[in-house]
Coordinates of C-alpha atoms in Angstrom, one line a residue:
Chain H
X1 CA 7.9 -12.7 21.3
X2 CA 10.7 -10.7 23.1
X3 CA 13.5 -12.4 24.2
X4 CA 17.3 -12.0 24.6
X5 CA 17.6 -13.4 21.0
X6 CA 14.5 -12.4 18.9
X7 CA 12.2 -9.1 19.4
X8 CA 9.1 -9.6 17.4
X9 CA 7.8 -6.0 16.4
X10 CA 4.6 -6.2 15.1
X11 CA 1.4 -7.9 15.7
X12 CA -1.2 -8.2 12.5
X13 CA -0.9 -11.1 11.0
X14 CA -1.6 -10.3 6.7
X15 CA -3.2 -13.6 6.8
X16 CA -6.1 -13.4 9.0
X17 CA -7.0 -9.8 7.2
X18 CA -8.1 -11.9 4.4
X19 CA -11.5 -12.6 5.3
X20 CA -11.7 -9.5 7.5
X21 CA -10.2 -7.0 4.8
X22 CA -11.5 -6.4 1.4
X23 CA -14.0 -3.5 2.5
X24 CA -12.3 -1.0 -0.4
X25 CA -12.4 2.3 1.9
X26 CA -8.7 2.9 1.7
X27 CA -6.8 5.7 -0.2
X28 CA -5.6 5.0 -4.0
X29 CA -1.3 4.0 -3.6
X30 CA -0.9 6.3 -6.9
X31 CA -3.2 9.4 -5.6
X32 CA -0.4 10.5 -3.3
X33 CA 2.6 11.4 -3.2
X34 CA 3.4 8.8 -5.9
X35 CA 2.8 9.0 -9.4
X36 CA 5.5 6.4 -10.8
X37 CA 6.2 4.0 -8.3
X38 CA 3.2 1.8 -6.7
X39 CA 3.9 1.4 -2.9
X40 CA 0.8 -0.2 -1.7
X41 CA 2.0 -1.3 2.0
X42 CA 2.6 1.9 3.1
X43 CA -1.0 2.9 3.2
X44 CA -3.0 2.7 6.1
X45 CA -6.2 1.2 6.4
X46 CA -9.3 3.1 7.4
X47 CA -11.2 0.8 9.8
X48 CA -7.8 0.1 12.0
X49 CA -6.8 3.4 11.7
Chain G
X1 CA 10.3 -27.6 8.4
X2 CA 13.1 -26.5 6.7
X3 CA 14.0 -22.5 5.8
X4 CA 12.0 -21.4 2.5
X5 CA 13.2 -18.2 0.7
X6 CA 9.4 -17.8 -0.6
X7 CA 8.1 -17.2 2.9
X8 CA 10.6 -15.0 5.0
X9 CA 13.4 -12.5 4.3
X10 CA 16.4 -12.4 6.4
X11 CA 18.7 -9.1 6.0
X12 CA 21.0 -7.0 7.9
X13 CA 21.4 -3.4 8.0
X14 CA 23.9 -1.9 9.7
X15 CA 24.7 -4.0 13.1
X16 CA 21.4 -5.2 13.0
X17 CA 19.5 -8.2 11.8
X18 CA 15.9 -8.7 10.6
X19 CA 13.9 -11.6 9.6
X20 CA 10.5 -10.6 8.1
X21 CA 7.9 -13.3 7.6
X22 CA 6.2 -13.2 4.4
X23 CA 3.0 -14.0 4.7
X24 CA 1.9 -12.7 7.9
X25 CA 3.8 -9.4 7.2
X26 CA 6.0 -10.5 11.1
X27 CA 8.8 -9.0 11.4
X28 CA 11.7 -10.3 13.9
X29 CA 14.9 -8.4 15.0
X30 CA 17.4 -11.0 16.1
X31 CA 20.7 -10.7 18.0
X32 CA 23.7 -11.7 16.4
X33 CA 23.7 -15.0 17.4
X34 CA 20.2 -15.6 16.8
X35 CA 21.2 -14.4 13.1
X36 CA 24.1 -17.2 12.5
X37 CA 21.3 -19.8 13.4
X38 CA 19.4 -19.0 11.0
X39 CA 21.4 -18.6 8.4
X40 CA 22.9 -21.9 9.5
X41 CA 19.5 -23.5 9.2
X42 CA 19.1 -21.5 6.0
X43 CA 22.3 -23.1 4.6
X44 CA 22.5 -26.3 5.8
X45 CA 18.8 -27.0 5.0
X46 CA 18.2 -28.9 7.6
X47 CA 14.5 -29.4 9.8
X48 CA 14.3 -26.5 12.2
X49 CA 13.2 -29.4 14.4
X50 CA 16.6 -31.0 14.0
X51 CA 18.4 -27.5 14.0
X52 CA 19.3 -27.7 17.4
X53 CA 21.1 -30.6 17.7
X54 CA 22.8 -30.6 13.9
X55 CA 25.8 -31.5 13.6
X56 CA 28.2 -28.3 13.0
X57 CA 26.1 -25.6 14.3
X58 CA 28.0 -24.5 17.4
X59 CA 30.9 -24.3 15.2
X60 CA 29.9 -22.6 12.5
X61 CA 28.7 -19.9 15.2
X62 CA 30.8 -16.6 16.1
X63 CA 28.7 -14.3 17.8
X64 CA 29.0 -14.7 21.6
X65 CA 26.5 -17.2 23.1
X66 CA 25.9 -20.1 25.5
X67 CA 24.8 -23.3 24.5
X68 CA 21.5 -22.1 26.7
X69 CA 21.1 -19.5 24.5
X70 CA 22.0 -21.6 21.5
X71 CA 18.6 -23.6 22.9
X72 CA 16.5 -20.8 23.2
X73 CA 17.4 -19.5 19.6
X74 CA 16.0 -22.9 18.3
X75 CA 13.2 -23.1 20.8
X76 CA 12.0 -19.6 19.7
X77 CA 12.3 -19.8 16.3
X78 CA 9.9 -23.5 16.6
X79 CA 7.6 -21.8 18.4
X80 CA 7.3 -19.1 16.0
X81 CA 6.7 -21.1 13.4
X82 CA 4.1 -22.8 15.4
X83 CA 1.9 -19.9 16.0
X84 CA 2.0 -18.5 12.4
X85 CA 4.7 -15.8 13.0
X86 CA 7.5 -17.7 10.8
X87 CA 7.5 -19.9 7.8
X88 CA 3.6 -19.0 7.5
X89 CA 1.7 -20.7 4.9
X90 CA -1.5 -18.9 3.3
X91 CA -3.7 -21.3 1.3
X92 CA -6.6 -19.2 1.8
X93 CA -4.4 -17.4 -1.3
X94 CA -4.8 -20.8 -3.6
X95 CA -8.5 -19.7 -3.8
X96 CA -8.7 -16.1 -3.4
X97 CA -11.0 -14.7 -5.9
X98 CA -11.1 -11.1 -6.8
X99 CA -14.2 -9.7 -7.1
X100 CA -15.8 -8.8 -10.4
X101 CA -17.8 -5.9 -10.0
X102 CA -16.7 -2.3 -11.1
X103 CA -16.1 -0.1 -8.7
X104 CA -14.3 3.3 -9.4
X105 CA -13.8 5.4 -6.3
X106 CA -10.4 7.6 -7.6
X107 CA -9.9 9.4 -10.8
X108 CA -7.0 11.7 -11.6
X109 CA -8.3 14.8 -13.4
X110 CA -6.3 15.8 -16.7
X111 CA -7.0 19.1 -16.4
X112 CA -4.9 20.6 -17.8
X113 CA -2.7 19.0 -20.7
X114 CA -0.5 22.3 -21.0
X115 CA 2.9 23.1 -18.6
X116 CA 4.3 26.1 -17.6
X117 CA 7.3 24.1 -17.0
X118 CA 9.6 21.7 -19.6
X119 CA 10.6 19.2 -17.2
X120 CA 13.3 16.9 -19.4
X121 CA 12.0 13.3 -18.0
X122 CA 8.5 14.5 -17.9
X123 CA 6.2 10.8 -18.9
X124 CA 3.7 13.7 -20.4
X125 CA 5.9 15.0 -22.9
X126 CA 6.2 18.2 -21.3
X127 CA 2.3 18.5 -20.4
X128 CA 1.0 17.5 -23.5
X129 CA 0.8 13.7 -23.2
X130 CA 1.7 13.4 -26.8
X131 CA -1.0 15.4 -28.0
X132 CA -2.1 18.8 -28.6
X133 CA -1.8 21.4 -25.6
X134 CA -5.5 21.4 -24.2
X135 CA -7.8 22.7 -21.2
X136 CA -10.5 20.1 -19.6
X137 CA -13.9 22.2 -19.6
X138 CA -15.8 22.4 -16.6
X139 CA -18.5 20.2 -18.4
X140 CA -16.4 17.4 -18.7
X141 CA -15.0 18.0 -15.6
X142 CA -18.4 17.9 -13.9
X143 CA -19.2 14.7 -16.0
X144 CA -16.1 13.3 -14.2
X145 CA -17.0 13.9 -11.0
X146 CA -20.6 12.6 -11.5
X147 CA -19.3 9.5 -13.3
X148 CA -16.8 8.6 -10.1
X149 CA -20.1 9.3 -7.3
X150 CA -22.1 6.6 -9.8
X151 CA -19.2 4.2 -10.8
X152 CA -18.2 4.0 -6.9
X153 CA -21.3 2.6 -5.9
X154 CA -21.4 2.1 -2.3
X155 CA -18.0 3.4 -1.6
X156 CA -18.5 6.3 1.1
X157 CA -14.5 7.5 0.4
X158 CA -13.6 8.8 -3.4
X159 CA -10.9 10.5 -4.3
X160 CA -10.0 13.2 -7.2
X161 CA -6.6 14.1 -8.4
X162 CA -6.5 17.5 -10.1
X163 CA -3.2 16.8 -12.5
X164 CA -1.9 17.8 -15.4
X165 CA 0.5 19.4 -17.3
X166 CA -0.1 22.1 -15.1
X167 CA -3.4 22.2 -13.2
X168 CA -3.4 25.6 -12.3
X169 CA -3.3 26.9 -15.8
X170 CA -6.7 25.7 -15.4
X171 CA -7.5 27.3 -12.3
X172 CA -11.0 28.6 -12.8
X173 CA -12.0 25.3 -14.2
X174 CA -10.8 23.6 -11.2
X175 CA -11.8 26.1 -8.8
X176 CA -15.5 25.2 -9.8
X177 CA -14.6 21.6 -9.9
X178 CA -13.2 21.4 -6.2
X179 CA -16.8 23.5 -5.4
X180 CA -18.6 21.3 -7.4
X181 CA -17.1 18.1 -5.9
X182 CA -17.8 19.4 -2.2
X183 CA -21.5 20.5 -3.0
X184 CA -22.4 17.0 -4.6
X185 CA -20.1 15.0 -2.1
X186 CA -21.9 15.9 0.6
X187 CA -26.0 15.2 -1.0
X188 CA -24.5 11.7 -1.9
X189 CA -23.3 10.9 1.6
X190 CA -20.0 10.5 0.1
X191 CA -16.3 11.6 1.3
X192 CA -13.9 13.2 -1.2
X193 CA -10.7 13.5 -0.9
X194 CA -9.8 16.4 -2.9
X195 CA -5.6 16.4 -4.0
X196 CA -4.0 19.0 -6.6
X197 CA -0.3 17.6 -7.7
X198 CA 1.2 21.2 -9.3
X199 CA 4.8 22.7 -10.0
X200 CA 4.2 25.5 -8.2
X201 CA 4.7 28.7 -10.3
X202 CA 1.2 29.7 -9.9
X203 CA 0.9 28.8 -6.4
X204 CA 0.0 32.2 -4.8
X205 CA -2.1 34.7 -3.8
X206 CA -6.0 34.2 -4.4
X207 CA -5.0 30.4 -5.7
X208 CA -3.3 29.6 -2.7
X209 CA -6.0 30.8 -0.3
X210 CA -8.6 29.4 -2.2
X211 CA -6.9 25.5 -2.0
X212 CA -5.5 26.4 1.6
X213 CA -9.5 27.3 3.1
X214 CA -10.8 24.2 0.8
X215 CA -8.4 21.7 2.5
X216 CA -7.2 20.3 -0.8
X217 CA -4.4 17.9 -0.7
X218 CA -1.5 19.1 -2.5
X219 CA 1.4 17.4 -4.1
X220 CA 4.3 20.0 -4.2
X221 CA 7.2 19.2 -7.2
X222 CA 11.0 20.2 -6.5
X223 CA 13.8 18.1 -7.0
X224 CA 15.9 19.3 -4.2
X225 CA 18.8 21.5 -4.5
X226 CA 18.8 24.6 -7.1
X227 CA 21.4 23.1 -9.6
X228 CA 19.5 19.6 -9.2
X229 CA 16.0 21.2 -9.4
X230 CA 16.5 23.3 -12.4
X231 CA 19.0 21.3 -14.3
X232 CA 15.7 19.0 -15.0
X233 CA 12.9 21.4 -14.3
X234 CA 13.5 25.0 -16.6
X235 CA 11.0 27.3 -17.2
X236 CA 9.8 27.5 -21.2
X237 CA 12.5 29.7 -21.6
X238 CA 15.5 27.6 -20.2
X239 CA 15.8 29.3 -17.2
X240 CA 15.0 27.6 -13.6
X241 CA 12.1 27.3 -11.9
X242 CA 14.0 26.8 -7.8
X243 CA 14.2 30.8 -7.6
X244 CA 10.4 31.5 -8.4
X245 CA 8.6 28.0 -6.6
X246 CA 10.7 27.6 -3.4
X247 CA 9.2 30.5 -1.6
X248 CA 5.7 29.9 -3.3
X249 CA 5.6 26.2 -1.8
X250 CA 7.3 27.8 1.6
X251 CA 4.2 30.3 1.8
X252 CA 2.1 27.6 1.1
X253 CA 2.9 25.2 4.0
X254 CA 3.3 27.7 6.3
X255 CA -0.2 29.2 5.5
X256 CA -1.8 25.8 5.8
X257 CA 0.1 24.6 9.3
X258 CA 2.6 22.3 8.4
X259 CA 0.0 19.9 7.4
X260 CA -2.0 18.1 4.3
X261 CA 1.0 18.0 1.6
X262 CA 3.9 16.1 0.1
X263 CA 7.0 18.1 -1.7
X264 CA 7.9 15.7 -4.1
X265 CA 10.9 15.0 -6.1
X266 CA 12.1 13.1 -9.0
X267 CA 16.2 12.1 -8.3
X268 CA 17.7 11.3 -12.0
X269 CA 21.3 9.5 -12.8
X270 CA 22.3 13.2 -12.7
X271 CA 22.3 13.4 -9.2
X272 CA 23.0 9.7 -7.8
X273 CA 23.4 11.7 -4.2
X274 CA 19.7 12.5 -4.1
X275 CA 20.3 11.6 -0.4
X276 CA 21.7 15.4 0.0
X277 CA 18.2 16.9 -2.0
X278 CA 16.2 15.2 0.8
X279 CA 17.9 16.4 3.7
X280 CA 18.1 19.9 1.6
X281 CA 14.5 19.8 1.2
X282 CA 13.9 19.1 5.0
X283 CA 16.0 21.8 6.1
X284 CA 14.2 24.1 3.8
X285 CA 11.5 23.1 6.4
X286 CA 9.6 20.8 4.6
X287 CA 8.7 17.4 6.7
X288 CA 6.2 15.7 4.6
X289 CA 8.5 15.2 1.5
X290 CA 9.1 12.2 -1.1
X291 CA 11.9 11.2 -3.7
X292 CA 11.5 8.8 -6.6
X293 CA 13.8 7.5 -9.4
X294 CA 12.9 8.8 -12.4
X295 CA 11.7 6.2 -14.8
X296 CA 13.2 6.2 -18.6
X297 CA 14.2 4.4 -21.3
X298 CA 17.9 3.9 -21.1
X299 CA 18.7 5.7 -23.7
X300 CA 18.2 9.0 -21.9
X301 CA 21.4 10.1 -20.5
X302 CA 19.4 10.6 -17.3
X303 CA 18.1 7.0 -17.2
X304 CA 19.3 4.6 -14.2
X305 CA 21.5 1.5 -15.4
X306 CA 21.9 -1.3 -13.2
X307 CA 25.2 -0.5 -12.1
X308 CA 24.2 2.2 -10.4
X309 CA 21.8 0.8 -7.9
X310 CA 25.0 -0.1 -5.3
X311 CA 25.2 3.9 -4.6
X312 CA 21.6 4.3 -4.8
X313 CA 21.2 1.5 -2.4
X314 CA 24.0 3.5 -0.2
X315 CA 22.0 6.9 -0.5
X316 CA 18.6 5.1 0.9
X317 CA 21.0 4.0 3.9
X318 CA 22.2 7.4 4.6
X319 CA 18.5 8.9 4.4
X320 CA 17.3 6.2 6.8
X321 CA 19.9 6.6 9.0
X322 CA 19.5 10.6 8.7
X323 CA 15.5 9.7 9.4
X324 CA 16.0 8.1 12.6
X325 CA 18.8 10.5 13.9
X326 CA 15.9 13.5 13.1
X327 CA 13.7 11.3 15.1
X328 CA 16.0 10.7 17.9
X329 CA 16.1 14.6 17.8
X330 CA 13.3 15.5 18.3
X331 CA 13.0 16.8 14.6
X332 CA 10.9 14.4 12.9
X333 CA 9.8 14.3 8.8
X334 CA 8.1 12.0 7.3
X335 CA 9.5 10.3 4.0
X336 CA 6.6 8.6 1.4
X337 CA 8.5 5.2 1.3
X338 CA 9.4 4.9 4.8
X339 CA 6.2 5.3 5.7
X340 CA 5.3 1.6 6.7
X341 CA 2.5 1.0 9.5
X342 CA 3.3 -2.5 10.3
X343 CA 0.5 -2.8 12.8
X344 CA -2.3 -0.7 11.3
X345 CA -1.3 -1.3 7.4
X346 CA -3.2 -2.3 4.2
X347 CA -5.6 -5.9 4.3
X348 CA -4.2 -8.4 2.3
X349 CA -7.2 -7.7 -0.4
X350 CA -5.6 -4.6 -1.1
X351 CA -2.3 -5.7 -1.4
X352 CA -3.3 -8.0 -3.2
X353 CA -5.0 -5.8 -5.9
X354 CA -2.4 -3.2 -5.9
X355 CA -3.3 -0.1 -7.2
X356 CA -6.6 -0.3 -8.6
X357 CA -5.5 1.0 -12.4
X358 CA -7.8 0.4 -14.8
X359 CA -10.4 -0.9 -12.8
X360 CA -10.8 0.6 -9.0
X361 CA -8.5 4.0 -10.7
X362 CA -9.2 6.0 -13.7
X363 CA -7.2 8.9 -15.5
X364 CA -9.8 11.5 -17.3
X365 CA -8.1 13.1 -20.5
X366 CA -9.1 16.4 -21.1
X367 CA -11.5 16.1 -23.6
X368 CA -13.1 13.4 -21.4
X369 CA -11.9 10.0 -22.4
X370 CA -11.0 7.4 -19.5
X371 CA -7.4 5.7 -18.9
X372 CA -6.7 3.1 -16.9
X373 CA -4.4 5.5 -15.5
X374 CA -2.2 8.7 -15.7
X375 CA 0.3 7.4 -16.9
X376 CA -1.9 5.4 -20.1
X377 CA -3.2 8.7 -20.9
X378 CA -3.1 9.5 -24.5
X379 CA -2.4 6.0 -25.5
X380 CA -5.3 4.7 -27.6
X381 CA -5.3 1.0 -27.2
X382 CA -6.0 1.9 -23.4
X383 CA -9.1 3.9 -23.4
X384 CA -11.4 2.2 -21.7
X385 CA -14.7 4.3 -22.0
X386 CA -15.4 8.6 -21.6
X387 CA -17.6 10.6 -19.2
X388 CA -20.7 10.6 -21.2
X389 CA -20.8 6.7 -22.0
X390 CA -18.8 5.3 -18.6
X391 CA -16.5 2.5 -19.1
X392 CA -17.4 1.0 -23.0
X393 CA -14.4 -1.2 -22.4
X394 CA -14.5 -3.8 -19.8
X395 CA -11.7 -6.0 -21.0
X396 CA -9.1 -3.8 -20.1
X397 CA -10.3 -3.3 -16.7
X398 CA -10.6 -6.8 -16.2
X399 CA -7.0 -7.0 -17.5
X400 CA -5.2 -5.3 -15.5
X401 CA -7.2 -6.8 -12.5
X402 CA -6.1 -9.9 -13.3
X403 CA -2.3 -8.6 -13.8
X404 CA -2.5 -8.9 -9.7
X405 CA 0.5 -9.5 -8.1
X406 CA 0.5 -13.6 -7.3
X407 CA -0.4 -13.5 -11.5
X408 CA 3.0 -12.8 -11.9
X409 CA 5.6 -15.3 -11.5
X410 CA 8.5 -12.6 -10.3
X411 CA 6.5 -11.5 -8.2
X412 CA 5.0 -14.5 -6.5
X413 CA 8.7 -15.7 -5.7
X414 CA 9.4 -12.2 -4.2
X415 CA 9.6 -11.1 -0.8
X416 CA 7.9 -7.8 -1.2
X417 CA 5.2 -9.0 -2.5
X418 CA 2.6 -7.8 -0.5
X419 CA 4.3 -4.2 0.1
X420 CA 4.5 -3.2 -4.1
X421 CA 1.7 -5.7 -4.8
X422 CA 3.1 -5.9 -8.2
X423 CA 4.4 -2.7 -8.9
X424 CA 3.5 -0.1 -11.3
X425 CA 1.5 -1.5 -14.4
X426 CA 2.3 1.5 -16.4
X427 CA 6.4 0.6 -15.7
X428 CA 5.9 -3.0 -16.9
X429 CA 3.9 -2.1 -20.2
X430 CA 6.9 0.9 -20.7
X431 CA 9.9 -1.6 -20.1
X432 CA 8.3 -4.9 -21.3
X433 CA 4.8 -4.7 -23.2
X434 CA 3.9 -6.9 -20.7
X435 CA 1.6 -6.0 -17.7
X436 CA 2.9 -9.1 -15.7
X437 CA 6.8 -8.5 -16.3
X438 CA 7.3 -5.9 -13.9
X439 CA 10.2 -3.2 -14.3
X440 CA 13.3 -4.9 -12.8
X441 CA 15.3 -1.6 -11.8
X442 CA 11.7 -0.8 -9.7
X443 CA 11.5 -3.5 -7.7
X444 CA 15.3 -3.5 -6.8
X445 CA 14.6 -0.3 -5.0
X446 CA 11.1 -0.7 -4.2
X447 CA 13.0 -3.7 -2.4
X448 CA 15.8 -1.4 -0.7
X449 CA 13.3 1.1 0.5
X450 CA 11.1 -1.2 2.5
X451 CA 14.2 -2.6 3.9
X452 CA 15.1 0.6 4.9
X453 CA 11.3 1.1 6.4
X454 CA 11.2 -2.1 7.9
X455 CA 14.7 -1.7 9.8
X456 CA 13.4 1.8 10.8
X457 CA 10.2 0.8 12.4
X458 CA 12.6 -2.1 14.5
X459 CA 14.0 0.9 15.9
X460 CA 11.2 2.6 17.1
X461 CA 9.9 -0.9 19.1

């Protein structure tokens, strides 16, 4: 949606990647540059990348 | 349909307002006015079917509008909701089941449980993880790598961690290693991601050239400024490190074009402004760089207290703000924690699992036991298994798979629960002796730093 009132910025939906997701390929959160803190949503999947 | 705090999160940074929708990860910006109607709906509780024609809400509005645009707020916001984009429910969660099968595809590598360095808030006790200063041999490190081709079954990407103490004081050990882990990589059809987390003193010469041709990840340690840097990081003798690994990791970047590292740095209560070591670490020319708090027990007089998250909060708004001005620039760098693909991000599986510790993630001591994960190392009521035998211990694993994040009942109330998916185990067992109590002071900047992501990426649309 992008109106005068409300942009919407981003299009997956975390919901539907349930039954498409799951495949394992992507990199480890902690095997970056974190080693204390576990910031999972910042990684990137493989097979949309 | 009235508003529910479990399924969005509305906040405002700066001038501008953002309304993120929990469960299908949707995020909104909204004009002012489109702000005060939600938080009018959000206060008044009324349907957002009603909201439109409620009682009091053109009055309890400021920000400029017609009572046309008053409509199209509401008649947005409905139709939102209707197609899954606000107020999203996910059942499909109610049943989810994890899978059950063991399947290890990343190990960090103890190589070395010995430092060059004394690093004060060091979670290895200064290399040596509470126990005696060792070297992993090349036979257990070769066991290692054959155990995570086997344990990752039909997993094409794997990953190794060379870590330490100080990897390099190892350096012929993992110099076979990274050979090793190429030659048999590429007769099982696998990739590996090769990644070497080091303090930099013996970052040069023949050691650099030989990570630099291999393409091996590396994970590059300063704190920032000097006085910040070597205040926490001295040398065995006392004196500072900044001098002797600035131009090492400077060398190093430029050898290897800019690309395929992180310079990482821990910020303590001793520098609060840790804001001013990012931006001194990006003018050094670094733009791949990270920051995180250091986590202690609050006795140390370096240990965060809760009344100090307000300026911490303030410093994540000055680096954002510095990160899209750089951007705006022309000048670029990319911070770990801002570093949200909203589009192209994690599947919900994943964030649902978290970090794989214990069962998906492994930590290899040197003598060749296996940890849930780094961080466990050393601690026996965590080993799970060794390289000769695999995994003896499948309890744990399935332990801290089942700590997943809607197991715990913080974090299933929690708006950022599919971003930290939990947050750090190892945090949780150090603060609480619990694996589902996460760390509070964590997620309270875990929290600040994706709003800080999330408002950056609504300036980029």
């Amino acid at each position: 949606m992008s109106t005068k009132h409300i942009k919407t910025i981003n299009k997956q939906n975390l919901i539907k990647t349930i039954s498409t997701g799951g495949c394992g390929e992507c990199q480890t959160s902690c095997q970056s540059a974190c080693k204390t803190s576990c910031t999972v949503g910042n990684q990137v999947c493989r097979k949309e990348a | 349909m009235k508003f529910a705090e479990n399924l969005t999160h509305l906040f405002t940074f700066g001038e501008d307002h953002i309304l993120l929708d929990v469960n299908s990860g949707i995020v909104h910006q909204l004009s002012p006015l489109a702000y005060e109607v939600v938080q009018f709906w959000r206060q008044s509780g009324c349907d957002l079917e009603e909201l439109v024609a409620s009682p009091g809400l053109a009055a309890a509005l400021t920000a400029e509008g017609t009572a046309d645009d008053i409509q199209e707020v509401c008649q947005g916001l409905a139709e939102l909701a209707a197609a899954g984009m606000l107020l999203s429910e996910a059942p499909e969660l109610k049943d989810y089941r994890f899978s059950s099968d063991y399947v290890v595809k990343a190990l960090c590598l103890h190589v070395a449980h010995d430092c060059n360095l004394r690093c004060r808030y060091c979670f290895a006790g200064t290399g040596a993880f509470g126990g005696d200063r060792s070297l992993m041999s090349l036979e257990t490190g070769k066991k290692a790598l054959d155990f995570l081709f086997e344990a990752s079954g039909g997993r094409k990407h794997v990953e190794v961690d060379y870590f330490g103490g100080e990897p390099l004081m190892n350096f012929p050990v993992v110099k076979e290693l990274i050979l090793y882990g190429e030659a048999e990589s590429r007769r099982r059809g696998k990739e590996l991601k090769q990644t070497l987390t080091t303090n930099g003193l013996l970052l040069q010469g023949q050691v650099l050239d030989f990570l630099n041709e291999h393409e091996i990840a590396l994970v590059l340690s300063l704190d920032g400024r000097k006085e910040v840097n070597d205040r926490m990081r001295p040398a065995i003798g006392g004196q500072g490190s900044y001098d002797v690994i600035l131009p090492h990791f400077k060398e190093t970047v430029e050898a290897r074009g800019g690309d395929n590292y992180y310079l990482r740095g821990t910020y303590t209560r001793f520098n609060k402004d840790f804001f001013e070591d990012v931006r001194h670490m990006v003018e050094s020319g670094f733009d791949l760089v990270s920051m995180e708090p250091v986590v202690a027990q609050p006795q140390e007089e370096y240990a965060f207290r809760e009344e100090d998250l307000p300026e911490l909060f303030r410093q994540y708004d000055e680096l954002a703000r510095y990160y899209v001005a750089k951007a705006r620039a022309g000048e670029p760098f990319t911070f770990f924690h801002f570093n949200l693909d909203l589009n192209h991000g994690p599947c919900l599986p994943k964030r649902l699992s978290g970090c794989g510790a214990g069962h998906e993630y492994l930590a290899v001591a040197p003598e060749g036991t296996l940890y849930p994960c780094h961080q466990f190392v050393g601690n026996p009521d965590f080993a799970v298994g060794n390289v000769d035998k695999g995994i003896e211990n499948r309890e744990i694993g399935n332990n801290f798979r089942e700590c997943h994040v809607l197991a715990k009942e913080k974090c299933r109330a929690c708006w950022a629960r599919f971003y930290c998916s939990g947050g750090c185990h190892a945090n949780a067992w150090n603060f609480n002796q619990d694996l589902k109590e996460p760390y509070d002071l964590g997620c309270e900047l875990e929290k600040k730093r994706l709003e800080c992501a999330i408002w950056i990426k609504a300036t980029e649309a």
